[in-house]
Amino acid sequence: MQLSIIVLNYNVRYFLELCLQSVEQAIKGISAEIIVVDNNSPDTSCSMVKQQFPSVKLIENKENIGFAKANNQAVEIAKGEYVCILNPDTVVTENTFISVLEKATQLPNLGLLGVRLIDGKGFFLPESKRNLPTPKVSFLKIMGARFSHLAPYYVNTIFPNGEGEIAILVGAFMLCKKEVYQKVGGFDEDYFMYGEDIDLSYKIEKAGFKNYYLGKESVVHFKGESTLKDAVYRKRFFGAMKMFYKKHFKSSGIVNLFIYTGIKFSALLQTAKKQPETIDFEMHILLSKNELLLKQIQKNVKVVECISKGEILQDYLTKNKSICCLLDMDTISYYKAIQLLEKYKNTSLYFRFIPKNTQFAVGSDTSSGRGQILKWK
């Protein structure tokens, strides 16, 4: 077995179904397995996986045991030489795993390998490539853009579509050899949620391995869908970052005071941000060749037109109208769909993915807002 893909799920059933469909397309021709760990989701995630994806190994936890422990649980039974930690609210292309595995075999002393992450509108997510958040880096980031360039939090020396060595990867997508993961003890289970990816990246680097960023591969991460930034988020985020600094950095009391105050302030800012308002689309465009699907959607959604080629989308662009494009994933490839997101990111065109043989579409319009689910009968 060459690759084990581990997807940790909690209560994002519709996004999970899209994610797993894209993963199944991406592992055709590869010796691979998919492991889903469900942390006691109150929705129908588990029954959906059993019915729609019978070849997937499903671990059903009876409680939410956290990100670190659940992923370690899956790695323990993984049979692949490589493991890929993947969020349930992601979409990969048909070439993603072929490309990253090829690169992984070429890189000397590989620790973790990450890719270019984009949000549901097609914008690059800068956390795809980060520097080590030392007390100095974190403090200057908190102080704002006027100072953060002195010790950048994000890696600015590598273009989004470039590649190179970085310190910290994001837990939405990270690939490494199983033996490397186990050598450093995997995710630290003292973290319940947040900070585990920073901690693992740093542990692997300290063990003498190198972490890399591969920017030629785009993966959609509907960031914000699986994380509600409320008081619980603030408490967990603050606790995780405080734990990271205590574990890895020894500093004076005054520095700790600045850092901890900054972390708390940063968490407060995140929760204080207003959720973006839901867009009232002027019209919907269905990119599909399925006339029956068009008729079904027209019963529930206003102003739906059907096109068969993505190139025609250009004709619908206006300055004053927000338009939603529904992507029938039975008609186009995931690679093409992600290309469309990136091409039209600066326009009034927004996107939703329709997984094969379903009656719903999912997507998100910003990197901070919750995901959107559109259903029909």
Short mmCIF file of C-alpha atoms in Angstrom, two decimals:
data_model
loop_
_atom_site.label_atom_id
_atom_site.label_comp_id
_atom_site.label_asym_id
_atom_site.label_seq_id
_atom_site.Cartn_x
_atom_site.Cartn_y
_atom_site.Cartn_z
CA MET A 1 0.00 0.00 0.00
CA GLN A 2 1.49 3.31 -1.12
CA LEU A 3 -0.86 5.92 0.39
CA SER A 4 -3.34 6.22 3.25
CA ILE A 5 -5.63 9.25 3.13
CA ILE A 6 -7.05 10.16 6.52
CA VAL A 7 -10.13 12.38 6.74
CA LEU A 8 -11.29 13.50 10.18
CA ASN A 9 -14.95 14.49 10.17
CA TYR A 10 -17.23 16.26 12.56
CA ASN A 11 -20.70 17.38 11.50
CA VAL A 12 -19.97 18.45 7.89
CA ARG A 13 -21.78 15.62 6.15
CA TYR A 14 -22.42 17.33 2.78
CA PHE A 15 -18.88 18.66 2.46
CA LEU A 16 -17.54 15.25 3.42
CA GLU A 17 -19.44 13.57 0.59
CA LEU A 18 -17.97 16.00 -1.94
CA CYS A 19 -14.50 15.54 -0.46
CA LEU A 20 -14.66 11.74 -0.64
CA GLN A 21 -15.92 11.78 -4.22
CA SER A 22 -12.98 13.96 -5.24
CA VAL A 23 -10.54 11.71 -3.35
CA GLU A 24 -11.88 8.58 -5.02
CA GLN A 25 -11.30 10.17 -8.42
CA ALA A 26 -7.79 11.18 -7.38
CA ILE A 27 -6.64 7.72 -6.27
CA LYS A 28 -7.61 5.87 -9.44
CA GLY A 29 -4.51 4.01 -10.57
CA ILE A 30 -2.82 4.45 -7.17
CA SER A 31 -2.44 1.86 -4.44
CA ALA A 32 -4.33 3.75 -1.77
CA GLU A 33 -6.87 3.51 1.01
CA ILE A 34 -9.23 6.07 2.56
CA ILE A 35 -9.81 6.19 6.31
CA VAL A 36 -12.56 8.39 7.75
CA VAL A 37 -12.56 9.07 11.47
CA ASP A 38 -15.85 10.49 12.70
CA ASN A 39 -15.78 12.28 16.05
CA ASN A 40 -19.37 11.51 17.03
CA SER A 41 -21.07 13.73 14.44
CA PRO A 42 -24.73 14.47 15.28
CA ASP A 43 -25.61 14.44 11.55
CA THR A 44 -25.86 11.50 9.13
CA SER A 45 -22.17 11.46 8.17
CA CYS A 46 -21.52 7.87 9.22
CA SER A 47 -24.54 6.35 7.51
CA MET A 48 -23.69 8.30 4.35
CA VAL A 49 -20.12 6.94 4.32
CA LYS A 50 -21.35 3.37 4.82
CA GLN A 51 -23.91 3.65 2.03
CA GLN A 52 -22.03 5.75 -0.52
CA PHE A 53 -18.42 4.71 0.11
CA PRO A 54 -18.36 1.04 1.19
CA SER A 55 -14.62 0.68 0.52
CA VAL A 56 -13.76 3.45 2.98
CA LYS A 57 -12.54 2.38 6.41
CA LEU A 58 -14.77 4.14 8.93
CA ILE A 59 -13.86 4.70 12.57
CA GLU A 60 -16.90 5.81 14.57
CA ASN A 61 -15.88 7.46 17.82
CA LYS A 62 -18.54 7.70 20.50
CA GLU A 63 -17.31 11.12 21.58
CA ASN A 64 -15.38 14.01 20.12
CA ILE A 65 -11.83 13.05 21.10
CA GLY A 66 -10.22 15.98 19.28
CA PHE A 67 -8.17 16.47 16.12
CA ALA A 68 -4.85 15.09 17.34
CA LYS A 69 -6.05 11.90 18.98
CA ALA A 70 -8.43 11.00 16.15
CA ASN A 71 -5.77 11.39 13.46
CA ASN A 72 -3.28 9.36 15.51
CA GLN A 73 -5.96 6.72 15.84
CA ALA A 74 -6.21 6.45 12.04
CA VAL A 75 -2.46 6.52 11.39
CA GLU A 76 -2.10 3.57 13.76
CA ILE A 77 -4.15 1.33 11.43
CA ALA A 78 -2.99 2.93 8.17
CA LYS A 79 -1.26 0.53 5.77
CA GLY A 80 0.31 3.12 3.46
CA GLU A 81 3.96 4.03 3.27
CA TYR A 82 2.74 7.64 3.11
CA VAL A 83 -0.14 9.17 5.04
CA CYS A 84 -2.07 12.28 4.03
CA ILE A 85 -4.01 14.23 6.64
CA LEU A 86 -6.96 15.86 4.87
CA ASN A 87 -9.81 18.06 6.10
CA PRO A 88 -13.37 16.97 5.24
CA ASP A 89 -14.15 20.39 3.76
CA THR A 90 -11.56 20.12 0.98
CA VAL A 91 -11.68 19.26 -2.72
CA VAL A 92 -8.71 17.68 -4.51
CA THR A 93 -8.11 17.29 -8.24
CA GLU A 94 -7.67 14.08 -10.21
CA ASN A 95 -3.91 14.69 -10.24
CA THR A 96 -3.31 15.80 -6.66
CA PHE A 97 -2.03 12.59 -5.11
CA ILE A 98 -0.13 11.46 -8.20
CA SER A 99 1.68 14.78 -8.20
CA VAL A 100 2.48 14.97 -4.48
CA LEU A 101 3.65 11.35 -4.33
CA GLU A 102 5.93 11.92 -7.30
CA LYS A 103 7.37 15.00 -5.60
CA ALA A 104 7.67 13.22 -2.26
CA THR A 105 9.93 10.56 -3.76
CA GLN A 106 12.23 13.25 -5.19
CA LEU A 107 12.66 15.40 -2.08
CA PRO A 108 15.64 14.59 0.17
CA ASN A 109 14.97 13.98 3.85
CA LEU A 110 11.25 14.72 3.47
CA GLY A 111 9.26 15.63 6.55
CA LEU A 112 5.89 17.12 5.58
CA LEU A 113 4.68 18.12 2.12
CA GLY A 114 1.88 20.65 1.60
CA VAL A 115 0.11 22.21 -1.39
CA ARG A 116 -1.44 25.51 -2.44
CA LEU A 117 -4.77 25.91 -0.65
CA ILE A 118 -7.48 28.20 -2.00
CA ASP A 119 -10.83 29.17 -0.50
CA GLY A 120 -14.26 28.61 -2.04
CA LYS A 121 -13.97 31.81 -4.08
CA GLY A 122 -10.59 30.83 -5.52
CA PHE A 123 -8.32 33.07 -3.43
CA PHE A 124 -4.98 31.77 -2.17
CA LEU A 125 -4.83 30.98 1.55
CA PRO A 126 -1.50 32.33 2.89
CA GLU A 127 -1.39 29.84 5.76
CA SER A 128 -0.45 27.26 3.12
CA LYS A 129 3.18 28.29 3.75
CA ARG A 130 4.19 29.69 7.12
CA ASN A 131 7.34 30.48 9.02
CA LEU A 132 7.88 29.23 12.54
CA PRO A 133 5.76 31.42 14.85
CA THR A 134 8.53 32.31 17.29
CA PRO A 135 7.63 34.81 20.02
CA LYS A 136 9.15 37.57 17.88
CA VAL A 137 7.28 36.56 14.71
CA SER A 138 3.99 36.26 16.56
CA PHE A 139 4.42 39.54 18.42
CA LEU A 140 5.18 41.47 15.22
CA LYS A 141 2.23 39.85 13.44
CA ILE A 142 -0.03 40.98 16.26
CA MET A 143 1.38 44.51 15.95
CA GLY A 144 0.11 44.71 12.37
CA ALA A 145 1.32 45.05 8.79
CA ARG A 146 3.65 47.98 9.59
CA PHE A 147 5.84 45.64 11.65
CA SER A 148 5.11 42.08 10.49
CA HIS A 149 7.44 42.39 7.48
CA LEU A 150 10.39 42.51 9.89
CA ALA A 151 9.81 38.85 10.76
CA PRO A 152 7.06 37.54 8.44
CA TYR A 153 4.51 35.04 9.74
CA TYR A 154 3.88 33.81 6.20
CA VAL A 155 6.60 32.71 3.76
CA ASN A 156 6.80 35.56 1.27
CA THR A 157 9.95 34.36 -0.48
CA ILE A 158 8.04 31.62 -2.30
CA PHE A 159 5.29 32.55 -4.76
CA PRO A 160 1.90 30.83 -4.28
CA ASN A 161 2.54 28.75 -7.43
CA GLY A 162 6.19 28.12 -6.55
CA GLU A 163 7.81 25.50 -4.37
CA GLY A 164 10.44 25.28 -1.69
CA GLU A 165 11.32 24.51 1.89
CA ILE A 166 9.08 25.98 4.62
CA ALA A 167 8.74 25.52 8.37
CA ILE A 168 5.02 25.17 9.11
CA LEU A 169 2.23 23.49 7.17
CA VAL A 170 -1.50 23.64 7.74
CA GLY A 171 -3.44 20.58 8.92
CA ALA A 172 -5.99 20.81 6.09
CA PHE A 173 -3.53 18.97 3.83
CA MET A 174 -0.22 17.47 4.90
CA LEU A 175 1.53 14.40 3.52
CA CYS A 176 4.47 12.53 5.03
CA LYS A 177 5.92 9.06 5.45
CA LYS A 178 4.16 7.08 8.14
CA GLU A 179 7.51 6.21 9.73
CA VAL A 180 8.39 9.91 10.04
CA TYR A 181 5.00 10.68 11.60
CA GLN A 182 5.43 7.89 14.13
CA LYS A 183 9.08 8.70 14.83
CA VAL A 184 8.10 12.10 16.26
CA GLY A 185 5.06 10.70 18.06
CA GLY A 186 2.43 12.02 15.64
CA PHE A 187 0.13 14.83 16.73
CA ASP A 188 0.52 15.83 20.38
CA GLU A 189 -2.71 14.69 22.02
CA ASP A 190 -2.46 17.38 24.69
CA TYR A 191 -3.91 19.65 21.97
CA PHE A 192 -7.64 19.16 21.49
CA MET A 193 -8.04 21.45 18.49
CA TYR A 194 -5.78 24.13 16.94
CA GLY A 195 -2.01 24.27 17.15
CA GLU A 196 -1.46 20.58 16.38
CA ASP A 197 -0.27 21.26 12.83
CA ILE A 198 2.22 23.89 14.03
CA ASP A 199 3.48 21.55 16.73
CA LEU A 200 3.85 18.56 14.38
CA SER A 201 5.61 20.65 11.72
CA TYR A 202 8.09 21.95 14.30
CA LYS A 203 8.69 18.52 15.86
CA ILE A 204 9.44 17.04 12.45
CA GLU A 205 11.83 19.88 11.63
CA LYS A 206 13.59 19.52 14.99
CA ALA A 207 14.00 15.80 14.28
CA GLY A 208 16.14 16.69 11.26
CA PHE A 209 13.60 16.44 8.45
CA LYS A 210 12.57 19.14 5.97
CA ASN A 211 9.07 20.43 5.28
CA TYR A 212 8.16 21.47 1.74
CA TYR A 213 5.53 23.46 -0.10
CA LEU A 214 4.32 22.43 -3.58
CA GLY A 215 2.49 25.34 -5.19
CA LYS A 216 1.63 23.83 -8.55
CA GLU A 217 -1.20 21.80 -7.01
CA SER A 218 -4.36 23.65 -5.91
CA VAL A 219 -6.71 22.15 -3.32
CA VAL A 220 -9.92 23.89 -2.26
CA HIS A 221 -10.36 24.37 1.47
CA PHE A 222 -13.76 25.74 2.41
CA LYS A 223 -12.10 27.39 5.38
CA GLY A 224 -14.51 28.37 8.11
CA GLU A 225 -17.01 25.59 7.39
CA SER A 226 -15.83 23.25 10.13
CA THR A 227 -14.88 25.99 12.59
CA LEU A 228 -17.38 28.31 14.24
CA LYS A 229 -15.40 31.20 15.73
CA ASP A 230 -17.25 31.62 19.03
CA ALA A 231 -16.24 31.69 22.70
CA VAL A 232 -15.35 27.99 22.59
CA TYR A 233 -13.06 28.66 19.63
CA ARG A 234 -11.42 31.55 21.50
CA LYS A 235 -10.75 29.41 24.55
CA ARG A 236 -9.31 26.50 22.55
CA PHE A 237 -7.22 28.70 20.29
CA PHE A 238 -5.71 30.62 23.19
CA GLY A 239 -5.03 27.42 25.13
CA ALA A 240 -3.39 25.71 22.15
CA MET A 241 -1.04 28.56 21.33
CA LYS A 242 -0.12 29.06 24.98
CA MET A 243 0.70 25.34 25.19
CA PHE A 244 2.89 25.56 22.07
CA TYR A 245 5.00 28.40 23.47
CA LYS A 246 5.36 26.76 26.86
CA LYS A 247 6.44 23.52 25.22
CA HIS A 248 8.95 24.85 22.71
CA PHE A 249 10.20 28.27 23.86
CA LYS A 250 11.81 29.42 27.06
CA SER A 251 11.53 33.15 27.56
CA SER A 252 11.22 35.80 30.23
CA GLY A 253 8.03 36.58 32.07
CA ILE A 254 7.60 39.92 30.33
CA VAL A 255 7.90 38.30 26.86
CA ASN A 256 5.37 35.64 27.88
CA LEU A 257 3.02 38.37 29.03
CA PHE A 258 3.23 40.14 25.68
CA ILE A 259 2.75 36.92 23.72
CA TYR A 260 -0.14 35.57 25.77
CA THR A 261 -1.88 38.93 25.72
CA GLY A 262 -1.37 39.08 21.97
CA ILE A 263 -2.77 35.58 21.43
CA LYS A 264 -5.82 36.42 23.49
CA PHE A 265 -6.31 39.68 21.63
CA SER A 266 -5.95 37.89 18.29
CA ALA A 267 -8.57 35.30 19.30
CA LEU A 268 -10.93 38.08 20.40
CA LEU A 269 -10.51 39.82 17.05
CA GLN A 270 -11.38 36.59 15.23
CA THR A 271 -14.58 36.06 17.17
CA ALA A 272 -15.52 39.74 16.91
CA LYS A 273 -15.53 39.61 13.13
CA LYS A 274 -19.00 39.65 11.66
CA GLN A 275 -19.95 36.69 9.53
CA PRO A 276 -20.32 37.79 5.90
CA GLU A 277 -23.91 38.18 4.80
CA THR A 278 -25.35 35.53 2.52
CA ILE A 279 -25.35 36.71 -1.08
CA ASP A 280 -28.70 37.04 -2.80
CA PHE A 281 -27.77 35.89 -6.28
CA GLU A 282 -29.43 37.53 -9.26
CA MET A 283 -29.29 34.28 -11.17
CA HIS A 284 -27.85 30.77 -11.17
CA ILE A 285 -26.01 29.08 -14.01
CA LEU A 286 -25.84 25.30 -14.16
CA LEU A 287 -22.72 23.96 -15.84
CA SER A 288 -24.02 20.57 -16.89
CA LYS A 289 -25.25 18.38 -19.72
CA ASN A 290 -27.99 16.87 -17.56
CA GLU A 291 -31.40 18.22 -18.53
CA LEU A 292 -33.15 16.30 -15.75
CA LEU A 293 -30.88 17.93 -13.17
CA LEU A 294 -31.74 21.33 -14.63
CA LYS A 295 -35.47 20.70 -14.27
CA GLN A 296 -35.04 19.55 -10.66
CA ILE A 297 -33.07 22.63 -9.69
CA GLN A 298 -35.44 25.02 -11.49
CA LYS A 299 -38.23 23.95 -9.14
CA ASN A 300 -36.30 25.26 -6.14
CA VAL A 301 -33.98 28.00 -7.41
CA LYS A 302 -34.84 31.21 -9.22
CA VAL A 303 -33.47 32.05 -12.67
CA VAL A 304 -31.48 29.01 -13.73
CA GLU A 305 -29.83 28.77 -17.13
CA CYS A 306 -27.86 25.77 -18.34
CA ILE A 307 -24.56 25.82 -20.21
CA SER A 308 -22.35 22.92 -21.22
CA LYS A 309 -18.93 24.59 -21.39
CA GLY A 310 -17.13 26.64 -18.77
CA GLU A 311 -15.75 29.05 -21.38
CA ILE A 312 -19.26 30.48 -21.84
CA LEU A 313 -19.22 31.85 -18.27
CA GLN A 314 -17.36 34.91 -19.55
CA ASP A 315 -20.51 36.02 -21.35
CA TYR A 316 -22.45 36.26 -18.08
CA LEU A 317 -20.10 38.56 -16.20
CA THR A 318 -21.53 41.94 -15.19
CA LYS A 319 -20.50 44.54 -12.63
CA ASN A 320 -23.87 44.76 -10.95
CA LYS A 321 -25.03 41.16 -10.73
CA SER A 322 -23.84 38.43 -8.37
CA ILE A 323 -24.13 35.11 -10.18
CA CYS A 324 -23.85 31.62 -8.76
CA CYS A 325 -22.45 28.88 -10.98
CA LEU A 326 -23.52 25.36 -10.04
CA LEU A 327 -20.84 22.87 -11.12
CA ASP A 328 -22.19 19.44 -12.02
CA MET A 329 -19.26 17.19 -11.08
CA ASP A 330 -20.68 14.51 -13.34
CA THR A 331 -20.01 16.83 -16.28
CA ILE A 332 -16.64 18.45 -15.56
CA SER A 333 -13.45 17.35 -13.84
CA TYR A 334 -12.33 18.56 -10.42
CA TYR A 335 -9.24 19.98 -12.08
CA LYS A 336 -11.38 22.09 -14.42
CA ALA A 337 -13.68 23.17 -11.59
CA ILE A 338 -10.77 24.46 -9.50
CA GLN A 339 -9.36 26.23 -12.56
CA LEU A 340 -12.68 28.08 -12.90
CA LEU A 341 -12.59 29.18 -9.25
CA GLU A 342 -9.12 30.63 -9.68
CA LYS A 343 -9.90 32.23 -13.04
CA TYR A 344 -12.98 34.10 -11.81
CA LYS A 345 -11.90 34.87 -8.24
CA ASN A 346 -11.92 38.64 -8.80
CA THR A 347 -15.34 38.71 -10.45
CA SER A 348 -18.96 38.68 -9.30
CA LEU A 349 -19.15 34.98 -10.16
CA TYR A 350 -19.40 32.49 -7.27
CA PHE A 351 -19.37 28.70 -7.31
CA ARG A 352 -21.11 25.68 -5.80
CA PHE A 353 -20.12 22.03 -6.34
CA ILE A 354 -22.80 19.41 -7.05
CA PRO A 355 -21.41 15.96 -6.18
CA LYS A 356 -22.38 13.13 -8.52
CA ASN A 357 -25.82 11.58 -7.99
CA THR A 358 -26.87 14.02 -5.28
CA GLN A 359 -29.54 16.66 -4.79
CA PHE A 360 -27.45 19.36 -3.19
CA ALA A 361 -24.63 21.79 -3.91
CA VAL A 362 -22.00 23.11 -1.51
CA GLY A 363 -19.50 25.95 -1.51
CA SER A 364 -18.37 29.07 0.31
CA ASP A 365 -17.91 32.67 -0.75
CA THR A 366 -15.17 33.86 1.63
CA SER A 367 -12.37 32.37 3.70
CA SER A 368 -14.03 33.47 6.94
CA GLY A 369 -17.72 32.72 6.33
CA ARG A 370 -19.57 29.49 6.88
CA GLY A 371 -20.13 27.18 3.95
CA GLN A 372 -23.38 27.24 2.02
CA ILE A 373 -25.56 24.26 1.22
CA LEU A 374 -28.26 24.38 -1.47
CA LYS A 375 -30.72 21.47 -1.56
CA TRP A 376 -33.50 20.46 -3.93
CA LYS A 377 -35.81 17.47 -4.41
#
